[in-house]
XYZ file of C-alpha atoms in Angstrom:
637
model
C 251.081 232.829 147.354
C 250.588 230.862 144.314
C 251.709 227.513 146.422
C 249.339 228.680 149.030
C 246.285 228.669 146.565
C 247.473 225.450 145.120
C 246.872 223.502 148.493
C 243.795 225.382 149.129
C 242.393 223.839 145.517
C 243.661 220.775 146.154
C 241.808 220.249 149.364
C 244.007 220.481 152.276
C 246.677 220.595 150.707
C 247.054 216.691 150.431
C 248.850 217.231 146.826
C 250.775 219.198 147.979
C 252.225 217.323 150.902
C 253.113 214.655 149.015
C 254.745 216.884 146.506
C 256.698 218.386 148.998
C 258.044 214.750 150.192
C 258.831 214.135 146.398
C 261.032 217.446 146.640
C 262.820 215.979 149.184
C 263.440 212.761 148.336
C 264.573 214.134 144.860
C 266.774 217.013 146.318
C 268.873 213.805 147.899
C 269.285 212.212 144.948
C 272.548 212.883 142.994
C 272.300 216.033 140.853
C 272.790 213.993 137.796
C 269.111 212.531 138.179
C 267.853 213.805 134.931
C 265.072 215.975 134.963
C 263.143 214.494 132.519
C 261.915 211.238 133.943
C 258.972 212.113 136.495
C 260.319 215.466 138.418
C 259.646 217.790 135.246
C 256.333 216.573 135.053
C 255.616 216.399 138.605
C 256.851 219.873 138.654
C 255.233 221.187 135.466
C 252.075 219.905 137.155
C 251.901 221.548 140.328
C 252.733 224.780 138.260
C 249.811 224.460 136.330
C 247.690 223.291 139.175
C 248.835 226.780 140.985
C 247.470 228.820 138.140
C 244.540 227.353 138.192
C 244.118 227.713 141.392
C 244.829 231.469 141.397
C 241.979 231.836 138.626
C 239.215 230.048 140.792
C 239.513 227.569 138.134
C 238.855 223.519 139.277
C 241.525 221.284 138.979
C 241.001 218.767 135.605
C 239.488 215.424 136.258
C 242.252 213.550 134.750
C 242.168 209.918 136.231
C 238.317 210.125 135.071
C 239.838 211.552 131.530
C 242.190 208.233 131.889
C 239.140 205.742 132.471
C 236.884 207.175 129.815
C 240.107 206.905 127.225
C 240.531 203.381 128.452
C 237.671 201.877 128.545
C 235.598 203.088 125.204
C 234.933 199.725 123.779
C 231.259 199.459 123.520
C 231.634 196.077 124.296
C 229.576 195.004 127.525
C 231.099 194.456 130.922
C 234.779 195.969 129.869
C 235.711 197.696 132.954
C 234.225 193.909 134.488
C 236.586 191.747 132.588
C 239.620 194.056 133.734
C 238.483 194.016 137.387
C 238.026 190.239 137.206
C 241.395 189.092 136.207
C 242.706 191.740 138.632
C 240.494 190.666 141.558
C 242.014 186.920 140.511
C 245.771 188.407 140.729
C 245.133 189.770 143.873
C 243.304 186.789 145.532
C 246.592 184.961 144.861
C 248.719 187.628 146.447
C 246.608 187.295 149.651
C 246.674 183.662 149.644
C 250.770 183.564 148.530
C 252.437 185.492 151.357
C 255.491 183.532 150.718
C 256.233 183.077 147.209
C 258.193 180.009 146.099
C 261.398 179.528 144.127
C 259.845 178.786 141.270
C 257.504 181.407 141.543
C 259.721 183.920 142.375
C 261.800 182.844 139.382
C 259.043 184.046 137.159
C 257.980 186.854 139.499
C 261.271 188.329 140.737
C 260.207 191.994 141.750
C 258.690 190.127 144.755
C 261.856 188.991 146.365
C 262.051 193.081 147.176
C 260.645 194.274 150.037
C 260.130 197.479 148.509
C 257.724 195.231 146.206
C 255.988 193.061 148.223
C 255.068 196.066 150.456
C 253.753 197.595 147.667
C 251.812 194.545 146.785
C 250.555 194.365 150.568
C 249.306 198.083 150.240
C 247.512 197.740 146.777
C 245.805 194.243 148.392
C 244.429 196.947 151.573
C 243.301 198.928 148.934
C 241.660 196.406 146.856
C 239.873 194.904 149.539
C 238.335 197.955 151.080
C 234.554 198.579 150.886
C 233.232 201.589 150.193
C 233.305 205.048 149.468
C 234.859 206.595 152.237
C 237.212 209.332 150.987
C 239.476 210.132 154.147
C 240.426 206.509 154.264
C 241.210 206.714 150.409
C 243.424 209.364 150.994
C 245.274 208.034 153.867
C 246.044 204.720 151.891
C 246.582 206.576 148.822
C 249.318 209.002 150.987
C 250.799 205.933 152.255
C 250.999 204.410 148.927
C 253.295 207.533 147.830
C 255.372 207.492 150.703
C 255.973 204.209 149.870
C 256.912 204.370 146.212
C 259.444 207.332 147.219
C 262.055 204.653 148.433
C 261.572 202.001 145.971
C 264.283 201.531 143.534
C 264.928 203.591 140.587
C 266.848 200.276 139.058
C 262.848 198.388 138.920
C 260.027 199.305 137.172
C 257.710 196.870 139.514
C 255.293 196.258 136.525
C 253.560 193.518 138.802
C 252.839 196.429 141.884
C 252.395 198.859 139.579
C 249.550 196.786 138.194
C 247.986 195.955 141.137
C 247.795 199.759 142.318
C 246.381 201.021 139.115
C 243.859 198.282 139.559
C 242.875 199.264 142.943
C 242.390 202.980 142.146
C 239.994 201.622 139.291
C 238.344 199.287 142.084
C 237.828 202.288 144.451
C 236.344 204.313 141.212
C 233.960 201.622 140.551
C 233.181 201.530 144.542
C 232.604 205.387 144.245
C 230.507 205.032 141.411
C 231.599 207.807 139.726
C 234.389 210.457 139.536
C 236.375 211.048 142.648
C 235.407 213.722 144.901
C 238.200 216.652 144.859
C 240.492 215.762 147.513
C 240.855 211.778 146.248
C 241.546 213.094 143.291
C 244.455 215.180 144.035
C 245.804 212.143 146.279
C 245.292 209.631 143.123
C 247.337 212.144 140.370
C 249.846 211.901 142.932
C 249.924 208.214 142.745
C 249.868 207.964 139.267
C 252.190 210.281 138.100
C 254.424 208.683 140.346
C 253.905 205.400 139.156
C 255.144 206.449 135.717
C 258.066 208.470 136.971
C 259.081 204.928 138.577
C 258.568 203.046 135.221
C 260.617 205.729 133.526
C 263.230 205.969 135.377
C 263.643 202.324 135.427
C 263.663 202.494 131.875
C 266.482 204.795 131.074
C 268.725 203.086 134.247
C 268.015 199.334 132.842
C 268.544 200.875 128.980
C 268.256 197.625 126.500
C 264.695 195.804 125.764
C 264.414 192.204 125.802
C 261.531 191.215 123.167
C 259.879 188.299 123.875
C 258.699 186.685 120.513
C 256.151 183.892 120.936
C 256.130 182.953 116.880
C 253.415 184.118 114.865
C 252.364 186.782 117.143
C 253.665 189.874 115.494
C 256.992 189.694 116.173
C 258.347 190.929 112.819
C 256.394 194.267 112.723
C 257.641 194.966 116.294
C 260.812 194.395 115.465
C 260.818 196.481 112.257
C 259.554 199.117 114.385
C 262.645 198.987 117.151
C 264.508 200.114 113.740
C 262.396 202.997 113.188
C 262.538 204.007 116.155
C 266.525 204.135 116.444
C 266.921 200.953 118.360
C 270.286 199.056 117.774
C 270.489 195.453 117.869
C 272.289 192.918 115.131
C 270.088 192.863 112.584
C 266.673 194.506 111.622
C 266.256 192.190 108.595
C 263.370 189.181 108.103
C 265.649 186.846 108.450
C 267.738 187.670 111.402
C 264.633 189.445 112.750
C 266.336 191.001 116.190
C 267.595 187.663 116.972
C 271.374 187.673 118.277
C 272.916 184.860 116.427
C 275.317 183.814 119.570
C 272.077 183.195 121.587
C 270.396 180.799 119.415
C 267.247 181.958 120.449
C 265.204 181.105 117.135
C 262.083 179.300 117.106
C 262.036 175.498 117.576
C 259.396 174.129 115.681
C 259.191 171.004 113.869
C 260.573 167.499 115.225
C 263.358 165.498 112.962
C 261.185 162.176 113.187
C 257.691 163.618 112.245
C 259.381 165.123 109.787
C 261.362 162.034 108.096
C 257.371 160.648 108.489
C 255.897 163.566 106.194
C 258.820 163.666 103.844
C 258.754 160.343 102.052
C 255.403 161.601 101.366
C 256.629 164.770 99.685
C 259.842 164.082 97.511
C 263.038 162.334 97.430
C 264.811 165.035 98.669
C 266.682 164.554 101.423
C 268.330 167.881 102.929
C 267.191 168.877 106.465
C 265.029 171.922 106.532
C 265.926 174.788 108.710
C 263.042 174.403 110.370
C 263.408 170.585 111.695
C 265.119 172.049 114.859
C 262.815 171.734 117.820
C 265.933 169.943 119.672
C 268.471 172.139 118.376
C 271.009 172.730 121.079
C 270.926 176.212 123.030
C 273.655 177.316 125.314
C 273.387 178.129 128.994
C 273.192 182.098 128.585
C 272.416 183.622 131.712
C 270.601 186.893 132.313
C 273.246 188.251 133.366
C 275.272 187.025 130.250
C 272.700 188.163 128.047
C 272.910 191.507 129.591
C 276.688 192.007 129.261
C 276.364 190.886 125.723
C 274.208 193.461 124.606
C 276.259 196.214 126.958
C 279.160 195.207 125.538
C 278.255 194.974 121.609
C 276.540 198.914 122.149
C 272.909 197.039 121.597
C 269.677 198.440 123.083
C 267.120 195.652 121.645
C 267.020 192.026 121.293
C 264.636 189.430 120.231
C 263.889 185.957 122.003
C 261.871 183.679 119.722
C 262.284 180.557 122.019
C 261.969 180.221 125.934
C 262.987 182.162 129.032
C 266.789 182.109 129.361
C 267.561 179.738 132.004
C 268.412 181.390 135.633
C 270.335 178.406 137.237
C 268.536 177.213 140.659
C 267.765 179.718 143.186
C 269.353 179.854 146.881
C 267.786 177.404 149.417
C 265.327 175.868 146.536
C 263.871 172.999 147.400
C 264.326 169.701 145.112
C 260.989 170.021 143.750
C 261.739 173.587 143.177
C 265.174 173.152 141.964
C 264.091 170.971 139.352
C 261.680 173.327 137.854
C 263.813 176.411 138.286
C 265.238 176.503 134.822
C 263.960 179.112 133.493
C 262.760 182.840 134.246
C 262.841 186.600 133.428
C 265.424 188.853 133.407
C 265.055 191.907 136.147
C 267.490 193.546 134.225
C 266.116 194.393 130.833
C 262.776 196.340 130.066
C 260.615 193.014 129.623
C 258.484 193.515 126.481
C 256.384 191.013 124.855
C 253.300 190.560 122.548
C 250.271 188.223 122.940
C 247.566 187.465 120.100
C 244.367 185.194 120.677
C 246.020 181.498 120.852
C 243.283 180.370 118.173
C 244.358 182.643 116.106
C 247.737 182.418 116.379
C 247.542 177.953 116.203
C 246.131 178.663 112.656
C 248.949 181.121 111.303
C 251.586 179.015 112.944
C 249.646 175.602 111.327
C 249.546 177.598 107.559
C 253.138 179.145 108.105
C 254.559 175.636 108.336
C 252.662 174.290 105.667
C 254.296 177.769 103.442
C 257.492 176.627 104.693
C 257.198 173.013 103.056
C 256.011 174.295 100.160
C 259.137 176.741 99.847
C 261.441 173.771 100.281
C 259.818 171.013 98.022
C 259.336 173.228 95.192
C 258.675 170.202 92.864
C 256.240 168.526 94.825
C 252.534 169.100 96.136
C 253.081 169.021 99.571
C 249.482 169.911 100.774
C 248.339 166.407 100.758
C 250.281 165.690 103.856
C 248.793 167.700 105.970
C 244.954 167.085 104.700
C 242.929 164.794 106.516
C 245.208 164.999 110.331
C 244.311 164.843 113.474
C 245.535 167.140 116.466
C 247.812 164.222 117.183
C 249.595 164.168 114.142
C 250.141 168.112 114.506
C 251.354 167.431 118.049
C 253.867 165.054 116.827
C 255.478 167.606 114.413
C 254.964 170.367 116.059
C 254.794 169.469 120.141
C 255.104 173.034 121.343
C 253.948 174.866 118.510
C 250.347 173.744 118.574
C 249.792 172.959 122.534
C 250.139 175.497 124.344
C 252.656 177.594 122.968
C 252.465 181.019 125.284
C 252.917 178.826 128.266
C 255.595 176.530 127.193
C 257.484 179.298 125.902
C 257.362 181.401 129.046
C 258.374 178.567 131.807
C 261.395 177.320 129.704
C 262.784 174.269 128.116
C 261.865 172.240 130.941
C 257.958 172.622 129.351
C 258.872 172.637 125.849
C 261.203 170.159 125.195
C 260.130 166.433 124.248
C 258.174 164.816 126.070
C 255.806 167.496 126.096
C 255.038 168.627 129.846
C 252.006 167.934 131.031
C 250.087 171.809 131.603
C 248.798 172.061 135.080
C 246.590 174.415 136.769
C 250.247 175.619 138.688
C 251.924 176.082 135.238
C 248.801 178.176 133.832
C 249.614 180.671 137.536
C 253.348 180.424 136.617
C 252.693 181.643 133.167
C 250.567 184.320 134.368
C 253.202 185.493 136.529
C 255.742 185.932 133.849
C 253.802 187.805 131.556
C 253.256 189.936 134.617
C 256.548 190.670 135.503
C 256.959 192.608 131.613
C 257.158 196.025 131.892
C 255.444 196.339 128.664
C 252.589 194.061 127.246
C 251.048 194.135 123.855
C 248.171 192.433 121.975
C 248.282 192.121 118.559
C 244.402 192.890 118.098
C 244.813 196.258 120.747
C 246.120 198.365 118.088
C 245.381 201.422 119.760
C 246.275 200.477 123.034
C 249.835 199.208 121.692
C 250.166 202.199 119.902
C 250.002 204.126 123.347
C 251.778 201.733 124.792
C 254.992 202.051 122.500
C 255.188 205.949 123.080
C 254.533 206.326 126.462
C 255.357 203.145 127.750
C 258.750 203.063 125.561
C 259.020 206.313 124.261
C 258.641 205.105 120.665
C 257.778 207.901 118.217
C 257.149 205.880 115.412
C 253.896 203.719 115.365
C 253.858 200.120 115.399
C 254.465 198.884 111.306
C 252.103 196.683 110.023
C 253.590 196.421 106.665
C 255.683 193.117 106.954
C 253.522 190.800 108.047
C 254.617 187.276 107.278
C 251.594 185.903 106.959
C 250.269 182.076 106.144
C 248.192 183.271 103.245
C 251.242 183.466 101.068
C 250.701 179.810 101.151
C 248.528 179.953 98.361
C 246.197 177.115 99.184
C 243.710 177.109 102.128
C 245.248 175.884 104.899
C 244.871 172.472 105.958
C 243.205 172.375 109.498
C 243.040 169.397 111.690
C 240.131 167.422 111.076
C 239.199 167.382 114.981
C 240.829 171.278 115.138
C 237.972 171.926 117.890
C 240.215 169.100 120.049
C 242.938 171.206 119.102
C 241.301 174.534 120.298
C 239.999 172.741 123.489
C 243.778 171.402 124.251
C 244.851 174.975 123.840
C 242.713 176.584 126.876
C 245.405 177.126 129.614
C 246.869 179.726 126.455
C 243.315 181.132 126.372
C 243.561 181.824 129.920
C 247.036 183.020 130.115
C 246.229 185.683 127.055
C 242.874 186.726 129.070
C 244.931 187.768 131.909
C 247.701 189.524 130.399
C 245.000 191.012 127.804
C 243.409 193.092 131.120
C 246.642 193.357 132.291
C 247.372 196.034 129.440
C 244.033 197.424 130.306
C 245.374 198.690 133.395
C 248.649 200.050 131.667
C 246.437 201.491 129.082
C 245.061 203.687 132.275
C 248.018 204.852 133.802
C 249.322 205.785 129.835
C 246.357 207.445 129.151
C 246.591 209.491 132.692
C 250.014 210.588 131.673
C 249.359 211.457 128.196
C 246.752 213.365 129.373
C 248.387 215.221 132.186
C 251.032 216.408 129.502
C 248.436 217.667 126.901
C 247.255 219.699 129.904
C 250.518 221.166 130.445
C 250.489 222.172 126.798
C 252.685 218.900 125.481
C 256.069 218.317 125.496
C 256.582 217.329 129.277
C 257.327 214.040 129.101
C 260.519 213.967 126.850
C 262.018 211.281 125.092
C 264.695 210.091 122.555
C 264.942 208.733 118.917
C 267.614 206.844 120.001
C 265.185 203.352 121.195
C 263.336 206.050 123.279
C 263.332 205.554 127.114
C 266.382 203.328 127.345
C 268.899 206.019 125.550
C 268.263 208.666 128.277
C 269.992 207.538 131.209
C 271.905 209.485 133.087
C 276.217 209.309 133.156
C 276.000 207.894 136.498
C 273.308 204.867 135.197
C 275.821 204.209 132.580
C 278.385 203.959 135.086
C 276.451 201.788 137.562
C 275.528 199.447 134.489
C 278.925 198.698 133.353
C 280.138 198.219 136.940
C 277.237 195.741 137.225
C 278.772 193.695 134.422
C 282.372 194.221 134.790
C 282.779 190.526 136.029
C 280.130 188.879 133.932
C 282.506 186.038 132.290
C 280.948 185.224 128.976
C 282.906 181.590 127.803
C 283.464 181.955 124.103
C 282.577 178.045 124.009
C 278.970 179.183 124.703
C 278.602 181.547 122.019
C 277.639 180.183 117.888
C 280.403 182.039 116.587
C 283.084 181.393 118.859
C 283.151 184.703 120.395
C 284.410 185.950 117.018
C 283.965 190.118 116.327
C 282.167 190.409 119.950
C 283.362 192.039 122.232
C 284.091 191.032 126.145
C 284.361 187.099 125.754
C 286.565 184.719 127.098
C 287.775 180.847 126.131
C 287.951 178.599 123.130
C 285.513 178.716 120.115
C 283.080 175.780 119.961
C 284.094 172.317 118.140
C 281.185 171.167 117.210
C 279.920 171.895 113.042
C 276.605 172.109 111.645
C 276.665 168.438 110.569
C 277.186 167.381 114.005
C 274.186 169.225 115.233
C 271.806 167.865 112.514
C 273.194 164.443 113.384
C 272.356 165.609 117.157
C 268.694 166.640 115.850
C 268.133 163.149 114.801
C 269.760 161.337 117.607
C 267.348 163.211 120.644
C 264.417 162.498 118.340
C 265.049 159.051 117.952
C 265.566 158.549 121.421
C 262.616 160.133 122.621
C 260.068 159.546 119.579
C 258.908 155.825 118.443
C 256.809 154.318 115.917
C 257.009 157.501 114.166
C 256.676 155.438 110.648
C 253.556 154.183 110.741
C 251.348 153.807 107.477
C 249.385 156.313 106.898
C 246.221 154.635 108.000
C 247.206 154.050 111.836
C 245.532 155.429 114.530
C 247.180 158.771 114.718
C 245.961 159.710 118.590
C 247.930 156.695 119.831
C 250.553 158.437 119.520
C 250.133 161.429 121.089
C 252.755 163.146 123.317
C 250.007 162.772 126.237
C 248.756 166.683 126.174
C 245.405 165.232 126.351
C 241.922 166.921 127.689
C 242.469 165.729 130.798
C 245.804 167.830 130.606
C 243.529 170.472 129.485
C 241.597 170.765 132.042
C 244.420 170.971 134.682
C 244.316 167.603 136.243
C 246.938 164.720 136.087
C 246.553 161.824 133.802
C 244.897 158.992 136.566
C 247.041 156.559 134.814
C 250.443 158.900 135.245
C 252.915 158.118 137.337
C 253.135 159.231 141.150
C 256.039 161.976 140.041
C 252.500 163.978 138.097
C 250.589 164.130 141.839
C 249.892 167.154 142.827
C 247.505 166.203 145.678
C 249.723 166.033 148.197
C 250.612 170.085 147.936
C 248.319 172.409 148.362
C 248.478 174.766 144.746
C 247.155 178.027 144.694
C 246.582 179.524 141.489
C 245.275 182.202 139.599
C 242.639 180.751 138.176
C 238.948 180.890 136.383
C 235.951 181.399 138.161
C 231.972 180.959 137.771
C 230.543 183.748 136.350
C 227.986 183.880 139.248
C 230.622 185.274 141.735
C 231.235 189.197 142.006
C 235.137 190.502 141.789
C 234.672 191.776 145.570
C 234.336 188.522 146.555
C 237.524 187.289 145.620
C 239.027 189.534 147.805
C 237.880 188.137 150.845
């Protein structure tokens, strides 16, 4: 009787049919599949709706409440900005039915047939016009059926955002809350999306935090400790890094440092932060995941670039050259963004602070005042020139000489951001708290009491005299940041939906753990599957900085290099790639630039550059900015 009443209340039983299909799919799964991941929430949700229907009470409009909770800012055009970035993403999906090997390295979920089908369904839904409730319900039912066959090991972060974005667009097409029959189908899809995400987090069992320097990563590492995660160290020196991976940030070049040093002091020791060319072992994603698994770790940070992935099978010569890095699918990927202008100022001030601490007997500020953008680009080639893009795209885009940033590079960086399961923005604290609580299952809030700030410098930060030029050159990073911020808004819509749905049930349905949240909640079968997946992965001891000492599951002899040899390698690399750094202070600094000027900023190859940078022979589809006069709907056609 209750089941019947529920179907009547849900308008022709649309959610009932989706629920029956979900139950059938789950009944065929292993009995060891834990009930906390989605099923318990769905089961209690159906019971609550049935009880309300028996009493003649309407179903709660959870999506509408989540919509209101997500877009609460008084800033004009908040929803429109999110839909603008979403529309650009779907335009890329529409014009790139077969992504190339390089694109797939940064958005690997699209290698899956299920993920491509979900993207196609999201695109079709986003393209549909008007407020046809019957057609929308049919589309949502098709999406619901497809979600049931998706892999429980992949959260499909990109597909999840595409589907939530498409539902948001239809909400705007309807001009208000969905009709009851549509609301039922929307509820089913939203709960399934969360179920898919949470189960995949539990199955993968470890977080890879992509820590972009000066973006709040130290606080996030401290929060990981507070939430029971296991890492190699949570002190501010270790900062959740794994020593053997050598993922520490690369900032200052050796030759530019020597040019600065002789103006400061006679002290000749090499500061630790003069490490731009420091070698990193070629440890692949599988080797990294195996390392964490064999050492019982559930969280680690990478403050350098995305790891090497090798050349994909079937890659063209051009794709092989570019495919030096990519996203690691078998980790739960987490990243924190910060507005690039704020990050730049903090980065410049932090390096000045480090110099001041190292040369205690010297007034270091005089070495940084009245400097130009060119000076800073020689001192920190990647740190002050589109650092997000260079970090996400790997060593090929990071090392000296700094590779030009073109539109296709911006697109690749957006794809890499899109593939992260959890997106955070330093300036969006309420959304961050929600993402960590609902998206990762962390009970403790993001800590903000351990910030390492350039304010510790004690002096005014000496910015370049042409600082506006530096900001202009970092416009591609701003574009990536804007995209990631709006993708986080789509995440927030889902996290709010789940939080409100759980509250409707009286709370306590969305279970978690005090051992790093969802990642420690995998079933015994999932744990065994992880061990099986990485049992044969070899981690050569020669690739590890410790030589494998005290590390489980490594083979081979320890490396023979020494600290002196490493320092010599840094000096040799800089000497080979940088000329003329020891020019007099009055020399024209811009002539020593690394080739990352305004023409690069605008996405055009330098007209004087060689044919190797010519991209006119191949059509490039990018997730790019558009004129304000275009509507988000027009982008979809």
